[in-house]
Amino acid sequence: SAVISQKPSRDICQRGTSLTIQCQVDSQVTMMFWYRQQPGQSLTLIATANQGSEATYESGFVIDKFPISRPNLTFSTLTVSNMSPEDSSIYLCSVKRNEQFFGPGTRLTVL
Amino acid sequence: RKEVEQDPGPFNVPEGATVAFNCTYSNSASQSFFWYRQDCRKEPKLLMSVYSSGNEDGRFTAQLNRASQYISLLIRDSKLSDSATYLCVVSYTTASGTYKYIFGTGTRLKVLA
């Protein structure tokens, strides 16, 4: 299994500001994944964070809006930049071992 | 068309009932299949993988029909604690070698006392 923690667990932010979400894994992993789950929607992959190289973004997501850091094999951050109410969502960090494990999520509300 | 489609429900069933969820996927190159469970305000957790021959885990039975691109989950003798959203998940390797998980929107189940 994998133990994943995320900070903050929730936040309420003003339009135009940025929020950085942290993800910590209990052991080293090559790839970490960032997902978004909007209300009533499926999980959508934002990007894959690789240690030592730039993150790989999915269609519809760009680095300027969602910059990602991956300083080591157990930690990653996702920043939601210049937020708007449409960014209100749950953001989940994930790693894959035999199965895909998810962090508890960060519930973001943008006013 | 979504890559993975599920009936969103909700399915409201009495305790002890048998309930079945279906899921269809569009990518015929899909390689692995899963059912995840997501409780309210919690992260998704793997319930079971789905194998071509079908597989059972206690009260839960998963079936895969590759020809029809269809996956099912059967829950027998429903318990109150089974109330959750069940996510159908399909994975495949892209042309660039990336391994991708595609999630359905989930089917909500509510088991009533």
Coordinates of C-alpha atoms in Angstrom, one line a residue:
Chain A
S1 CA 0.0 0.0 0.0
A2 CA 1.0 3.7 0.0
V3 CA 0.4 6.3 2.6
I4 CA -0.2 9.7 1.0
S5 CA -0.8 13.0 2.8
Q6 CA -1.9 16.3 1.4
K7 CA -1.9 19.8 2.7
P8 CA -4.1 21.7 3.0
S9 CA -7.2 19.5 3.3
R10 CA -9.4 22.4 2.3
D11 CA -9.2 26.1 1.6
I12 CA -11.4 28.9 0.6
C13 CA -9.6 31.4 -1.6
Q14 CA -10.3 34.7 -3.4
R15 CA -10.4 35.0 -7.1
G16 CA -7.1 35.9 -8.6
T17 CA -5.0 34.4 -5.9
S18 CA -2.9 31.2 -6.0
L19 CA -2.8 28.1 -3.8
T20 CA -0.1 25.6 -3.5
I21 CA -1.1 22.0 -2.5
Q22 CA 1.5 19.7 -1.1
C23 CA 1.7 15.9 -1.4
Q24 CA 3.9 13.7 0.6
V25 CA 4.3 9.9 0.0
D26 CA 5.6 7.4 2.6
S27 CA 8.2 6.0 0.3
Q28 CA 9.9 6.8 -3.0
V29 CA 8.0 6.7 -6.2
T30 CA 9.0 7.5 -9.8
M31 CA 5.8 9.2 -10.9
M32 CA 3.2 11.1 -9.0
F33 CA -0.1 12.1 -10.5
W34 CA -2.3 15.1 -9.9
Y35 CA -6.1 14.7 -10.5
R36 CA -9.0 17.1 -10.3
Q37 CA -12.5 16.0 -9.4
Q38 CA -15.1 18.7 -10.0
P39 CA -18.5 18.5 -8.3
G40 CA -20.4 15.6 -9.7
Q41 CA -17.7 14.8 -12.2
S42 CA -15.2 12.1 -12.8
L43 CA -11.5 12.3 -11.9
T44 CA -9.5 14.0 -14.5
L45 CA -5.7 13.7 -14.8
I46 CA -4.1 17.2 -14.7
A47 CA -0.4 16.1 -15.1
T48 CA 2.2 13.5 -14.2
A49 CA 5.0 14.8 -12.0
N50 CA 8.4 13.2 -12.7
Q51 CA 11.4 13.7 -10.5
G52 CA 14.2 15.5 -12.2
S53 CA 12.2 16.6 -15.3
E54 CA 9.3 18.8 -16.2
A55 CA 5.8 17.6 -15.5
T56 CA 3.8 16.1 -18.4
Y57 CA 0.4 17.9 -18.8
E58 CA -2.8 16.5 -20.2
S59 CA -4.8 18.2 -22.9
G60 CA -6.6 21.2 -21.5
F61 CA -4.1 21.8 -18.7
V62 CA -1.0 24.1 -18.9
I63 CA 2.0 24.7 -16.8
D64 CA 1.3 28.4 -16.4
K65 CA -2.0 27.6 -14.7
F66 CA -0.9 24.5 -12.8
P67 CA 2.8 24.7 -12.1
I68 CA 4.1 21.5 -10.5
S69 CA 7.3 20.9 -8.5
R70 CA 8.9 17.5 -7.8
P71 CA 12.0 18.1 -5.8
N72 CA 12.5 14.5 -4.7
L73 CA 11.0 11.1 -4.9
T74 CA 8.5 11.4 -2.0
F75 CA 7.1 15.0 -2.5
S76 CA 5.3 17.1 -5.0
T77 CA 3.4 20.3 -5.1
L78 CA 0.7 21.6 -7.4
T79 CA -0.1 25.3 -7.6
V80 CA -3.5 26.5 -8.8
S81 CA -2.7 30.0 -10.2
N82 CA -4.8 33.1 -10.7
M83 CA -7.8 31.2 -9.5
S84 CA -11.4 31.6 -10.6
P85 CA -14.6 30.1 -9.3
E86 CA -14.3 27.4 -12.1
D87 CA -11.2 26.1 -10.3
S88 CA -13.4 25.1 -7.3
S89 CA -12.8 21.4 -7.1
I90 CA -11.1 18.6 -5.2
Y91 CA -7.5 18.1 -6.1
L92 CA -6.0 14.7 -5.5
C93 CA -2.4 13.4 -5.5
S94 CA -1.9 9.8 -6.6
V95 CA 0.8 7.2 -7.0
K96 CA 0.8 3.9 -8.6
R97 CA 2.3 0.7 -7.1
N98 CA 0.3 -2.4 -7.9
E99 CA -2.8 -0.3 -7.9
Q100 CA -3.4 3.4 -7.9
F101 CA -3.5 5.0 -4.5
F102 CA -4.9 8.5 -3.8
G103 CA -4.2 11.1 -1.2
P104 CA -7.2 12.4 0.9
G105 CA -7.6 15.3 -1.5
T106 CA -7.7 19.1 -1.1
R107 CA -11.1 20.7 -1.3
L108 CA -10.7 24.1 -2.9
T109 CA -13.5 26.7 -3.0
V110 CA -12.8 29.9 -5.0
L111 CA -15.1 32.8 -4.3
Chain B
R1 CA -18.7 10.3 -26.2
K2 CA -16.9 9.8 -22.9
E3 CA -14.2 7.2 -22.8
V4 CA -15.8 5.4 -19.8
E5 CA -19.6 5.7 -19.3
Q6 CA -21.6 4.7 -16.3
D7 CA -25.2 5.3 -15.2
P8 CA -24.8 7.9 -12.5
G9 CA -27.8 6.5 -10.4
P10 CA -28.6 6.9 -7.6
F11 CA -29.5 3.3 -7.0
N12 CA -31.6 3.1 -3.9
V13 CA -31.9 -0.5 -2.7
P14 CA -33.1 -2.2 0.5
E15 CA -30.6 -4.1 2.7
G16 CA -30.1 -7.6 1.5
A17 CA -30.8 -6.8 -2.2
T18 CA -28.6 -7.6 -5.1
V19 CA -27.6 -4.7 -7.3
A20 CA -25.7 -4.6 -10.5
F21 CA -23.7 -1.7 -12.1
N22 CA -22.6 -1.5 -15.7
C23 CA -19.9 0.3 -17.4
T24 CA -18.9 0.7 -21.1
Y25 CA -15.6 1.9 -22.5
S26 CA -14.7 3.1 -25.9
N27 CA -11.0 2.3 -26.3
S28 CA -10.7 -1.2 -27.6
A29 CA -7.0 -1.2 -26.7
S30 CA -7.8 -0.9 -23.0
Q31 CA -5.7 -3.4 -21.0
S32 CA -6.8 -3.3 -17.4
F33 CA -10.0 -2.7 -15.6
F34 CA -11.0 -1.8 -12.1
W35 CA -13.8 -0.9 -9.8
Y36 CA -13.0 1.8 -7.2
R37 CA -15.2 2.8 -4.3
Q38 CA -15.5 6.5 -3.2
D39 CA -17.2 7.4 0.0
C40 CA -18.6 10.9 0.4
R41 CA -15.8 13.4 0.8
K42 CA -13.2 10.8 0.7
E43 CA -10.6 9.6 -1.9
P44 CA -11.3 6.7 -4.2
K45 CA -10.0 3.3 -3.1
L46 CA -9.6 0.1 -5.1
L47 CA -12.5 -2.3 -4.6
M48 CA -11.3 -4.9 -7.1
S49 CA -9.6 -5.5 -10.4
V50 CA -11.6 -7.0 -13.2
Y51 CA -10.2 -10.0 -15.0
S52 CA -11.3 -11.5 -18.3
S53 CA -12.5 -14.7 -16.7
G54 CA -14.5 -12.8 -14.2
N55 CA -13.7 -12.7 -10.5
E56 CA -15.4 -12.7 -7.2
D57 CA -14.4 -11.3 -3.8
G58 CA -17.0 -12.2 -1.1
R59 CA -20.2 -10.5 -2.0
F60 CA -18.7 -8.7 -5.0
T61 CA -18.5 -10.2 -8.5
A62 CA -16.9 -8.4 -11.4
Q63 CA -17.3 -9.4 -15.1
L64 CA -15.5 -8.2 -18.2
N65 CA -16.8 -8.6 -21.8
R66 CA -14.0 -7.4 -24.1
A67 CA -16.1 -8.0 -27.3
S68 CA -18.8 -5.7 -26.1
Q69 CA -16.4 -3.4 -24.2
Y70 CA -18.5 -3.8 -21.1
I71 CA -17.7 -4.2 -17.4
S72 CA -20.1 -5.1 -14.6
L73 CA -20.1 -5.2 -10.8
L74 CA -22.6 -7.3 -8.9
I75 CA -23.1 -6.8 -5.1
R76 CA -25.1 -9.5 -3.3
D77 CA -26.7 -9.1 0.1
S78 CA -26.2 -5.4 0.2
K79 CA -25.2 -3.8 3.5
L80 CA -25.7 -0.3 4.7
S81 CA -22.0 0.1 4.6
D82 CA -22.0 -0.5 0.8
S83 CA -23.5 3.0 0.3
A84 CA -20.9 4.8 -1.8
T85 CA -20.1 5.9 -5.3
Y86 CA -18.6 3.1 -7.5
L87 CA -16.2 4.2 -10.1
C88 CA -15.4 2.2 -13.2
V89 CA -11.8 2.6 -14.2
V90 CA -10.0 1.6 -17.5
S91 CA -6.3 1.8 -18.2
Y92 CA -4.2 1.6 -21.3
T93 CA -0.8 2.5 -22.6
T94 CA -0.7 5.4 -25.1
A95 CA 1.4 5.5 -28.3
S96 CA 4.0 7.5 -26.4
G97 CA 4.2 4.8 -23.7
T98 CA 2.4 6.6 -21.0
Y99 CA 0.1 4.5 -18.8
K100 CA -3.3 6.2 -18.4
Y101 CA -6.2 5.6 -16.0
I102 CA -9.6 6.8 -17.2
F103 CA -12.3 7.1 -14.6
G104 CA -16.0 6.9 -15.1
T105 CA -18.2 9.5 -13.4
G106 CA -19.3 6.9 -10.9
T107 CA -22.6 5.2 -9.9
R108 CA -24.1 6.2 -6.6
L109 CA -25.5 3.5 -4.4
K110 CA -27.6 4.0 -1.4
V111 CA -28.6 1.0 0.7
L112 CA -31.7 1.6 2.8
A113 CA -32.5 0.0 6.1

